[in-house]
XYZ file of C-alpha atoms in Angstrom:
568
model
C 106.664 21.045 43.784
C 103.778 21.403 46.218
C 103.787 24.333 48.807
C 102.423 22.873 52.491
C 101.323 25.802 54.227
C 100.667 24.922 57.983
C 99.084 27.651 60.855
C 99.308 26.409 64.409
C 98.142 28.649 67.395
C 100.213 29.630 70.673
C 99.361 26.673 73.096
C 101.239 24.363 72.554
C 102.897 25.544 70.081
C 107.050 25.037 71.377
C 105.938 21.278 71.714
C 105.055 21.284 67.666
C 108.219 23.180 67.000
C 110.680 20.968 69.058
C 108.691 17.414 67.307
C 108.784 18.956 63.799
C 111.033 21.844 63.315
C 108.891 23.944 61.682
C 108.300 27.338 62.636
C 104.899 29.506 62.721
C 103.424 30.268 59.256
C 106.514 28.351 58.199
C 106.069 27.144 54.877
C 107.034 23.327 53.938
C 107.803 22.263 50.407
C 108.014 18.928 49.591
C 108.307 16.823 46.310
C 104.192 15.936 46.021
C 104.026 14.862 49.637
C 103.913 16.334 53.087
C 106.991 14.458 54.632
C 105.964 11.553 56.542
C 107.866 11.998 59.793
C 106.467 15.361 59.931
C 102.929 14.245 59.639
C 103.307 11.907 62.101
C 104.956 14.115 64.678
C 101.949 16.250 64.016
C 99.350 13.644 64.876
C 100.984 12.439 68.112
C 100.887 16.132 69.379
C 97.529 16.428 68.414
C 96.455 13.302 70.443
C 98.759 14.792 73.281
C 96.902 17.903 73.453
C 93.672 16.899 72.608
C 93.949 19.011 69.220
C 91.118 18.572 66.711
C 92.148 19.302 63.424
C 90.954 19.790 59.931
C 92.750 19.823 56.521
C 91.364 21.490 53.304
C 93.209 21.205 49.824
C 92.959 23.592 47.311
C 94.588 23.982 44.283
C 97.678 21.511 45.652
C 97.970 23.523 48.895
C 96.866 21.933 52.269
C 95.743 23.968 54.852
C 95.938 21.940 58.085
C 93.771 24.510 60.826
C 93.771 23.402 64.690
C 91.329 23.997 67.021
C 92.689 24.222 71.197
C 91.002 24.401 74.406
C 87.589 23.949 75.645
C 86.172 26.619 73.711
C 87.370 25.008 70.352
C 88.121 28.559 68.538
C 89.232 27.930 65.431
C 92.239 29.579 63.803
C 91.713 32.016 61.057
C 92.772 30.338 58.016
C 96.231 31.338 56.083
C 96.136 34.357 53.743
C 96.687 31.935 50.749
C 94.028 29.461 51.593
C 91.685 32.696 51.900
C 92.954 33.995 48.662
C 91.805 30.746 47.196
C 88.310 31.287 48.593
C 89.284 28.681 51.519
C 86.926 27.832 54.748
C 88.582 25.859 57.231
C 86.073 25.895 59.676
C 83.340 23.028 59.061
C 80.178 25.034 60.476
C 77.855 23.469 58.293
C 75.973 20.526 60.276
C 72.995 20.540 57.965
C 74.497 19.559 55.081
C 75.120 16.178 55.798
C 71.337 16.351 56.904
C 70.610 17.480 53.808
C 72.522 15.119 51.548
C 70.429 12.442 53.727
C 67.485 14.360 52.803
C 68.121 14.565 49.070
C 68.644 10.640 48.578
C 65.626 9.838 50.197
C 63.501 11.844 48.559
C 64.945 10.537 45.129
C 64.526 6.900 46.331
C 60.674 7.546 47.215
C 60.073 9.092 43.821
C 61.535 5.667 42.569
C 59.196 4.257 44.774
C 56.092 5.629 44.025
C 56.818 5.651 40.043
C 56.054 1.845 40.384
C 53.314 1.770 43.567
C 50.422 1.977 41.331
C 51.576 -0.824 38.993
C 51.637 -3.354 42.520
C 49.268 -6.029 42.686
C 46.552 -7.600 40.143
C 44.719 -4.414 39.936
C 47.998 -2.337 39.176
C 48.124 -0.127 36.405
C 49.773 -1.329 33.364
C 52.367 1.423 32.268
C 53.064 2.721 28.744
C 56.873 3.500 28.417
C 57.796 5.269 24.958
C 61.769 5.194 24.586
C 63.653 7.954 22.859
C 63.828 5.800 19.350
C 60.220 5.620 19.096
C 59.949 2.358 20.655
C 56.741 1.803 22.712
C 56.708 -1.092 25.883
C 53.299 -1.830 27.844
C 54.322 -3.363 31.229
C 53.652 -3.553 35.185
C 57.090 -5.417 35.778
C 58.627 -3.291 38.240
C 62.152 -4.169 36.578
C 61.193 -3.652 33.395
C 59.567 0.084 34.382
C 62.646 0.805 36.448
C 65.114 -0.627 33.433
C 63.325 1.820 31.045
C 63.728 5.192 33.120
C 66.070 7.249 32.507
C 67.382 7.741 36.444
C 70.281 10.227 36.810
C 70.539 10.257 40.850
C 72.920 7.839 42.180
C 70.494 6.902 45.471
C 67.859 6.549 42.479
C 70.220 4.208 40.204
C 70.764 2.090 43.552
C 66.456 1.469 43.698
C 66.929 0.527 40.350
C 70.002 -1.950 40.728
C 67.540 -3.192 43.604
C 64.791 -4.311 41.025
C 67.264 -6.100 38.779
C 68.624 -8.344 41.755
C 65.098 -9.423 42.478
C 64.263 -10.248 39.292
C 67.388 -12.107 38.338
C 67.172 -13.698 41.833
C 63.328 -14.574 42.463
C 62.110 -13.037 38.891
C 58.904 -11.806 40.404
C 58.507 -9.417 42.932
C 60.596 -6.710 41.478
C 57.884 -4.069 42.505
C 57.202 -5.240 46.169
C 60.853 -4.913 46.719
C 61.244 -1.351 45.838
C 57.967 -0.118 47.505
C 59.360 -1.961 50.718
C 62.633 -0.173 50.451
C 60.914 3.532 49.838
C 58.381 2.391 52.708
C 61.472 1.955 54.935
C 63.160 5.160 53.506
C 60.262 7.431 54.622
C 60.482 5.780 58.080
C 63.676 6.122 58.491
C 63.615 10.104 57.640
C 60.926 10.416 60.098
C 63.125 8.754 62.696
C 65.754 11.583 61.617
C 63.716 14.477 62.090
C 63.156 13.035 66.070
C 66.945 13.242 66.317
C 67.572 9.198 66.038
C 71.305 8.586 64.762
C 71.243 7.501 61.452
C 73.738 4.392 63.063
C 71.046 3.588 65.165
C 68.597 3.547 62.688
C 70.153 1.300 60.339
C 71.749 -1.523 63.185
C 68.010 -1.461 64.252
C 66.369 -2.291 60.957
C 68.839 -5.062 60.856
C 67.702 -6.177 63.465
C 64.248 -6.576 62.771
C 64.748 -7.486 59.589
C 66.635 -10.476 60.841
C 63.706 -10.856 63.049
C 61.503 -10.346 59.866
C 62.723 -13.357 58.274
C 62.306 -15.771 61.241
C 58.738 -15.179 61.131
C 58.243 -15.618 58.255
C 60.284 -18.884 58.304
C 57.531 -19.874 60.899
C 54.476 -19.261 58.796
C 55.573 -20.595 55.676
C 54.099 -23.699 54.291
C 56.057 -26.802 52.765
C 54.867 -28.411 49.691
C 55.279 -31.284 47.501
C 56.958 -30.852 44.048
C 55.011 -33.643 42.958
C 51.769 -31.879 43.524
C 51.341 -29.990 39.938
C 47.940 -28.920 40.440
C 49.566 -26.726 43.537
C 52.690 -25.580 40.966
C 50.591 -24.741 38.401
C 47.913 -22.720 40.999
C 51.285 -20.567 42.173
C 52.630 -19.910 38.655
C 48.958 -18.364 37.733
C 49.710 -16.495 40.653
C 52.392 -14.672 39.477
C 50.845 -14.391 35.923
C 47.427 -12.923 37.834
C 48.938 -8.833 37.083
C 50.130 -8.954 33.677
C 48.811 -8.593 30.659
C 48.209 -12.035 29.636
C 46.986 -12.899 32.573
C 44.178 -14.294 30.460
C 46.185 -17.389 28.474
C 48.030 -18.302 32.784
C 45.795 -21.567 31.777
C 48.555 -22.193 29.121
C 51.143 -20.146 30.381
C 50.886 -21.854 33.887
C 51.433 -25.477 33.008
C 54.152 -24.850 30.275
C 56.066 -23.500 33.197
C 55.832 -26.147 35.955
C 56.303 -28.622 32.967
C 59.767 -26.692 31.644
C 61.481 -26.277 35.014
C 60.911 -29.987 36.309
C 61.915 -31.353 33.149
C 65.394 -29.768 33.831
C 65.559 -30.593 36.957
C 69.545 -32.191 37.835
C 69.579 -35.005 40.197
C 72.553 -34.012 41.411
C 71.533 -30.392 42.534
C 68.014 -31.145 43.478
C 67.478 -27.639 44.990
C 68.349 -25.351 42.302
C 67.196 -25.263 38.677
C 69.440 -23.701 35.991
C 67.145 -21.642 33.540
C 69.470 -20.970 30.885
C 68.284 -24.916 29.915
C 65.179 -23.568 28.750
C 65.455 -21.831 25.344
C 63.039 -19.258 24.958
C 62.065 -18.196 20.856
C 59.913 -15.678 19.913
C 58.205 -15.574 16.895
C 55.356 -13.081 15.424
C 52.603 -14.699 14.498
C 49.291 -16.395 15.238
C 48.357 -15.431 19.121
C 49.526 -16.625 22.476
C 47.872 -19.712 22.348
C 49.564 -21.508 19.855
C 52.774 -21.120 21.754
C 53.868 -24.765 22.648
C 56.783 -26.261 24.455
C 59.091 -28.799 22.193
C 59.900 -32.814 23.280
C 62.852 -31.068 21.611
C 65.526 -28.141 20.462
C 64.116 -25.124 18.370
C 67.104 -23.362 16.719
C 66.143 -19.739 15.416
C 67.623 -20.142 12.326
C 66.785 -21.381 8.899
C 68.175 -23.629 6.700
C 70.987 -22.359 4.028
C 69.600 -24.031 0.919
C 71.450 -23.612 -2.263
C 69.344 -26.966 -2.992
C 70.457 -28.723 0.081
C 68.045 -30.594 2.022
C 65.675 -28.928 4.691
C 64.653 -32.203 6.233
C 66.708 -34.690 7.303
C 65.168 -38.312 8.772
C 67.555 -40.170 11.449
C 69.833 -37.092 11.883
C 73.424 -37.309 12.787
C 74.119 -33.897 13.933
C 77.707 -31.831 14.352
C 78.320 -28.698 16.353
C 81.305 -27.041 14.956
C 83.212 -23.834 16.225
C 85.418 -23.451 12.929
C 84.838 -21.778 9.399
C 84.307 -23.512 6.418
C 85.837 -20.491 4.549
C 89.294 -19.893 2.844
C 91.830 -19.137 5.519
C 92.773 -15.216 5.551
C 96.153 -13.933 6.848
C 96.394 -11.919 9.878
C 96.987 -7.758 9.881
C 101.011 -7.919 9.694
C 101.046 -10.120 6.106
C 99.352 -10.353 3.232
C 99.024 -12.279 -0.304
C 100.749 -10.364 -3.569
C 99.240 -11.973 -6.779
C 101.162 -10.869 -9.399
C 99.746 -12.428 -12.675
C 96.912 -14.978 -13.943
C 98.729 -17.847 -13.145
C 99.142 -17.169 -9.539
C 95.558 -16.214 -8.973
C 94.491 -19.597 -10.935
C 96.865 -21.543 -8.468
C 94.989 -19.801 -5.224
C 91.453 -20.301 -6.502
C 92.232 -23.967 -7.098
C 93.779 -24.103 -3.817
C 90.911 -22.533 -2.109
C 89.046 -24.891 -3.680
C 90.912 -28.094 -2.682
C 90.475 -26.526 0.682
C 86.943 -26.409 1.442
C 86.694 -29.622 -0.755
C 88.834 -31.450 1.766
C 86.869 -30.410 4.823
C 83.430 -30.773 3.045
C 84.867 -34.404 3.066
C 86.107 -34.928 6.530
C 82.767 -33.721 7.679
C 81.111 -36.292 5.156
C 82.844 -38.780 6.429
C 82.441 -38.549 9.606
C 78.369 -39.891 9.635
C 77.280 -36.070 9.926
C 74.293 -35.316 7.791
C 72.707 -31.964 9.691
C 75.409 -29.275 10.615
C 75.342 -26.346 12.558
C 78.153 -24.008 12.733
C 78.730 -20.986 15.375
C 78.846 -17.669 14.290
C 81.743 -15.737 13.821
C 82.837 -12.567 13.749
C 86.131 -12.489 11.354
C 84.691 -13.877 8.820
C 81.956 -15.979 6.753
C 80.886 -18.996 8.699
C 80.257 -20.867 5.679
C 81.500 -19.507 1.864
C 79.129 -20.166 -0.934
C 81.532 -23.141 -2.230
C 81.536 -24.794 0.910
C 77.421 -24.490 1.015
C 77.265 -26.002 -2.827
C 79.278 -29.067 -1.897
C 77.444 -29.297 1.095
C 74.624 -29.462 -0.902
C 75.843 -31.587 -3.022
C 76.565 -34.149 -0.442
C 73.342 -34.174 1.187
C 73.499 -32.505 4.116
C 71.783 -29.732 5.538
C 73.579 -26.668 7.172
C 72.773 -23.970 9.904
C 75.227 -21.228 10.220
C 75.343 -18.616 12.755
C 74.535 -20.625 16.033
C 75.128 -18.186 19.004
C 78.135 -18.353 21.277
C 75.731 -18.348 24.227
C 73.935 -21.234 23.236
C 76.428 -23.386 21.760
C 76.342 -25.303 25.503
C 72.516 -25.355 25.468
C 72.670 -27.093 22.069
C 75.695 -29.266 23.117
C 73.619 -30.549 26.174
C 69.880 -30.866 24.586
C 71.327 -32.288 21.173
C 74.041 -34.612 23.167
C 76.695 -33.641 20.585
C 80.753 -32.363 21.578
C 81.264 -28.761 19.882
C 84.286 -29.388 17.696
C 87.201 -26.794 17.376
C 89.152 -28.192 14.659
C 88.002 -30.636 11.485
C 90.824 -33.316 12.472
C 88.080 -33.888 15.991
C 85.219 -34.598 14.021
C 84.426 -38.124 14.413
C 80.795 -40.483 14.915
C 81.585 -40.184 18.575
C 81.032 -36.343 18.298
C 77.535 -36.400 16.951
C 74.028 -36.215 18.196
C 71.183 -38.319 16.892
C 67.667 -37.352 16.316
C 64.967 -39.335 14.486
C 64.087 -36.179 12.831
C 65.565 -32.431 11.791
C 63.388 -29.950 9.388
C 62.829 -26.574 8.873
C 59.661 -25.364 10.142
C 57.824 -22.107 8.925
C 56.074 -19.636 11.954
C 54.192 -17.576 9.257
C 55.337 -14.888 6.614
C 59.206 -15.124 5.922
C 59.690 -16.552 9.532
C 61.005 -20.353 9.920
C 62.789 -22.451 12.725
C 64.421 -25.412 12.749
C 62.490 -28.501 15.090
C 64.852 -31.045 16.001
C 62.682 -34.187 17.482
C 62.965 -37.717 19.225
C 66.690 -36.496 20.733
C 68.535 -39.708 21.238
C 70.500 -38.922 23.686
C 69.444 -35.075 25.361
C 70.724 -33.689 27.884
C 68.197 -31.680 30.788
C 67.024 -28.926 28.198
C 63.451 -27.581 26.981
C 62.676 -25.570 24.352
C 59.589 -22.925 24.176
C 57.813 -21.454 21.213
C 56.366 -18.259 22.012
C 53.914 -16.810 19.825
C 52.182 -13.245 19.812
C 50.365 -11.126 17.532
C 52.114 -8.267 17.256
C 55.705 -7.482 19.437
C 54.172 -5.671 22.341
C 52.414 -8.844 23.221
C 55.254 -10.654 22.150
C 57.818 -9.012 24.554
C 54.922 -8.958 27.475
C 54.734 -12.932 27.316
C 58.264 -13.155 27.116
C 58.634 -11.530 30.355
C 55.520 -13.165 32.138
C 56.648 -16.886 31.009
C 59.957 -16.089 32.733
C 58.466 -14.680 35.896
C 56.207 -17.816 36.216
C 59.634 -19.846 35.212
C 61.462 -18.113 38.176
C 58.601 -18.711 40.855
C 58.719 -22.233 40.286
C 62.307 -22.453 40.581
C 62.341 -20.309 43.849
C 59.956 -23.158 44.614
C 62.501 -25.921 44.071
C 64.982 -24.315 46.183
C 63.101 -23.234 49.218
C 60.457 -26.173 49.435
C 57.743 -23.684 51.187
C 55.121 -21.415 50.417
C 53.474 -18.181 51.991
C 50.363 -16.533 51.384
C 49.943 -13.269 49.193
C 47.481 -10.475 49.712
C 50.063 -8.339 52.061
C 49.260 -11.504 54.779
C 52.971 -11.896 55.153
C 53.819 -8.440 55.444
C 50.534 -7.908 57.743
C 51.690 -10.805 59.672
C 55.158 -9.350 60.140
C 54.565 -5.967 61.287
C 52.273 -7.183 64.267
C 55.063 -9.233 65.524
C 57.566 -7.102 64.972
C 55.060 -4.447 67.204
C 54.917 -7.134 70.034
C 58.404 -7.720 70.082
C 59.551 -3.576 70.034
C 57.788 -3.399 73.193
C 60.838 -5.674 74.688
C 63.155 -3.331 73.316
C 64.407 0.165 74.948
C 65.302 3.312 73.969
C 65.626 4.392 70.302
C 65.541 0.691 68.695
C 62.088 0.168 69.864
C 60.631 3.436 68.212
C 62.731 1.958 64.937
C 61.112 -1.396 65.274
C 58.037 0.267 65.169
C 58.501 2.984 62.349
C 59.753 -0.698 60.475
C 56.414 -2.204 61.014
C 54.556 0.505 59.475
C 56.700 0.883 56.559
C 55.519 -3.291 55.834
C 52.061 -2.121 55.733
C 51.932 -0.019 52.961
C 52.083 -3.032 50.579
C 48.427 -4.225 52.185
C 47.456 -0.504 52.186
C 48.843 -0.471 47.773
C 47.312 -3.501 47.297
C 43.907 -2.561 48.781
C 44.253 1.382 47.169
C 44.777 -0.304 43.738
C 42.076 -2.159 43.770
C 39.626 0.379 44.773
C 38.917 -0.286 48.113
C 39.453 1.468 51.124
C 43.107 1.426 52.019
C 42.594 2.790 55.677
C 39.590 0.070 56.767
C 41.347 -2.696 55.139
C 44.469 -2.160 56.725
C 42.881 -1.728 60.085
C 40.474 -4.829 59.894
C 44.022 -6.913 58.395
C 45.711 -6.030 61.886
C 42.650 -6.760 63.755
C 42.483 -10.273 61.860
C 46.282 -10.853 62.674
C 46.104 -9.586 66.575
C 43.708 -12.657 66.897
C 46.164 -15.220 65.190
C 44.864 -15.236 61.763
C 48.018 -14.938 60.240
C 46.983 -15.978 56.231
C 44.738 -12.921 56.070
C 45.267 -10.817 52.906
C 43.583 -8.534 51.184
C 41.953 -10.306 48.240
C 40.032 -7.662 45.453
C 36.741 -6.773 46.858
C 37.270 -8.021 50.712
C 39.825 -9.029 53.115
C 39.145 -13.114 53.740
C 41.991 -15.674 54.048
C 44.489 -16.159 51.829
């Protein structure tokens, strides 16, 4: 039972009484809940007398304190509530100023954590997580992904990063240095008394207005033109570490994403159809993209073959392994006889499916991994063997429908399914060694495949490795982004140069507050010109200043380019 202790002062007061029954200082009790048609009685005489109120619970007791007349005085709060260290009155105005104060200034440290890592003269950053593990990056995401951010407002920057690079893959810095940009404006706005409502239905505003001029400037292009694909995937590849191999990197790229491209959903490009396999070994140029499927596995042996010429090929999701009984029963052998009788049983088992499989055409299998038990037992492999045909256990769940679609086989649930329709063909399946006790299998001359790549990436040691990993699918993205939007803008902070001077010109048609916002939005868009130009050693201050002189006069493709600002 919950005590309901409520103070009301002398205006007004019979009104209260008559509408609720309760008396002053009475005190309510009720079974978890202040009754409902009290509460409600209470709110329509607060409305009638223009009664502001405020409630404060502590330790299961709610204090409800009202405030009369024009001088608002506020009640002093009952004895218990003030036992309990209770303050009714809200005096403290600066603390949601301060809470506002507090997330911004986490956000900018976000923010600035990744600044000088923006652009092809960014820093590279060394990231050592707490295992030891050491990761040499600019990727904004990947730098963000690796912190170890406590503050919510922080965690939200971060969140930020990931949706750009799952969205647009590249980028994932610019996005978060535009969002602190804006978060510093906007906390100068507050300090000139702007309402934080204001602020934010104004930056909507131009932001809406943001993305119509930038509509206008764009460029279209022509997804035949590869030389132009293949110039905007170096692009992205200009700030990372292997920048240097883009002239491989590049072209591998445009070549993977229009070789998945689905004539029925011409403007979008599903990535998960290009397999990605890192091995150690050799350098970045010897990766190579496969007419193929690469399966990172190996072959299970036990003298069974590890090359297989005009390849019928099954994807199965079932166990060739002796059946085991579920948690609530279990098998009680009681003597030699018994455990003879299972064994041969077991047997008879595995020999039986070995068959069906045999019969079915299948000479390559390839079996999902599973998590109960043994994919494949050691009988089942030595039969296998026996009958010629070459097993890879331990496919992924994940990719069992980029295999299904690249290999043109069904995945089959049960043995009884497995028939010639099922299978893919291939001219060629072996096993393929990537140096030291690493091998893949290379599946070639696909009969019937589906829209699916596969890439081998190569690198000498992991760092490198990982690095590529992330730069091939940041080229991979761009070029897909491509596909769906069908236009290009220029880089070098021309399209955030371009948009700030517009958005200036069109604040002056605004009034009041919103126009000082439009403004304070403009100049947050120019610190990525005035980054780009710091990081590369220039001066930040001319080079923003000659960009909006070069824009005022309708050069809109003006960026900042290294060593001077020329067009883009």
């Amino acid at each position: 039972m919950n005590d309901y202790l409520v103070n009301t002062v002398t205006h007004g007061f019979g009104a209260f009484e008559k509408a609720t029954g309760v008396r002053n200082k009475d005190t309510l009790t009720a079974s978890g809940t202040l009754n409902t048609g009290i509460f409600r009685a209470f709110l329509a005489l607060r409305i009638a007398l223009k009664i502001r109120t405020a409630a404060i619970c502590y330790n299961h007791t709610v204090t409800l304190t009202l405030f009369v007349g024009k001088s608002m005085a506020p009640v002093a709060a009952a004895p218990s509530a003030a036992k309990n260290g209770a303050n009714t009155n809200f005096k403290d105005k600066e603390k949601s100023g301060s809470v506002r104060s507090s997330n911004i200034v986490a956000a900018k440290a976000v923010a600035d954590a990744v600044r000088t890592s923006l652009g092809p003269r960014g820093m590279d950053k060394m990231i050592q997580s707490g295992n030891g593990d050491v990761t040499i990056t600019n990727d904004g995401a990947t730098i963000l992904n690796q912190m170890s951010v406590i503050h919510p407002t922080a965690k939200m920057l971060v969140e930020l990063s990931k949706a750009q690079d799952i969205e647009a893959g590249d980028g994932t810095t610019t996005v978060v240095v535009i969002a602190g940009a804006l978060l510093d404006a906007a906390q100068k706005l507050l300090v000139k008394g702007i309402h934080p409502t204001a602020i934010s239905e104004s930056f909507q505003r131009a932001a809406a207005q943001a993305e119509i001029i930038l509509q206008n400037m764009a460029t279209p292009i022509d997804l035949a033109n590869d030389e132009l694909l293949v110039k905007l995937a170096t692009t992205s590849l200009n700030s990372k570490v292997v920048s240097q191999h883009s002239w491989l990197l590049a072209p591998m790229a445009v070549n993977a994403v229009k070789k998945v491209l689905d004539d029925s959903r011409p403007d979008n490009v599903d990535l998960k159809a290009i397999k990605i396999i890192k091995k150690m070994g050799d350098t970045v140029e010897e990766s190579e993209m496969i007419e193929g499927a690469l399966i990172d596995q190996k072959t299970m042996g036990r003298g069974g073959p590890t090359r297989v010429e005009k390849a019928k090929i099954a994807l199965i999701q079932f166990q060739l392994s002796a059946p085991k009984t579920d948690m609530e029963n279990q098998v009680i052998i009681s003597d030699y006889a018994q455990m003879d009788r299972a064994l041969k049983e077991e047997r008879q088992y595995l020999l039986d499916l070995c068959k069906q499989i045999k019969k079915s055409g299948c000479n390559v299998l390839l079996i999902q991994k599973s998590i109960l038990r043994d994919a494949v037992s050691e009988l089942s492999l030595h039969f296998l063997a026996k009958m010629k045909i070459m097993v890879v256990k331990d496919i992924e769940r994940d990719d069992i429908e980029f295999y299904s679609n690249i290999l043109g086989c069904r995945p089959i649930a049960s043995a009884d399914h497995l028939v010639a329709e099922s299978l893919g063909s291939a001219d060629l399946v072996e096993e393929m060694s990537t140096g030291g006790d690493g091998k893949v299998i290379k599946v070639t001359d696909i009969q019937s495949s589906g829209p699916a790549v596969s890439i081998l990436l190569r690198g000498s040691n992991k760092l490198v490795l990982e690095e590529a990993d992330r730069s091939l699918h940041d080229a991979l993205c761009v070029i897909r982004c491509l596909v769906k939007k069908r236009f290009l803008l220029p880089g070098g902070g021309a399209p955030e140069m371009e948009v700030a001077c517009k958005l200036r010109e069109k604040a002056n048609e605004r009034g009041g507050a919103e126009q000082y916002c439009w403004r304070a939005f403009a100049d947050a868009l120019e610190l990525v010109p005035y980054t780009l130009a710091e990081n590369a050693g220039l001066s930040p201050i001319h080079t923003v200043t000659e960009l909006r002189s070069q824009h005022a006069n309708g050069h809109s493709n003006y960026g900042v380019n290294v060593r001077k600002v020329r067009k883009g």
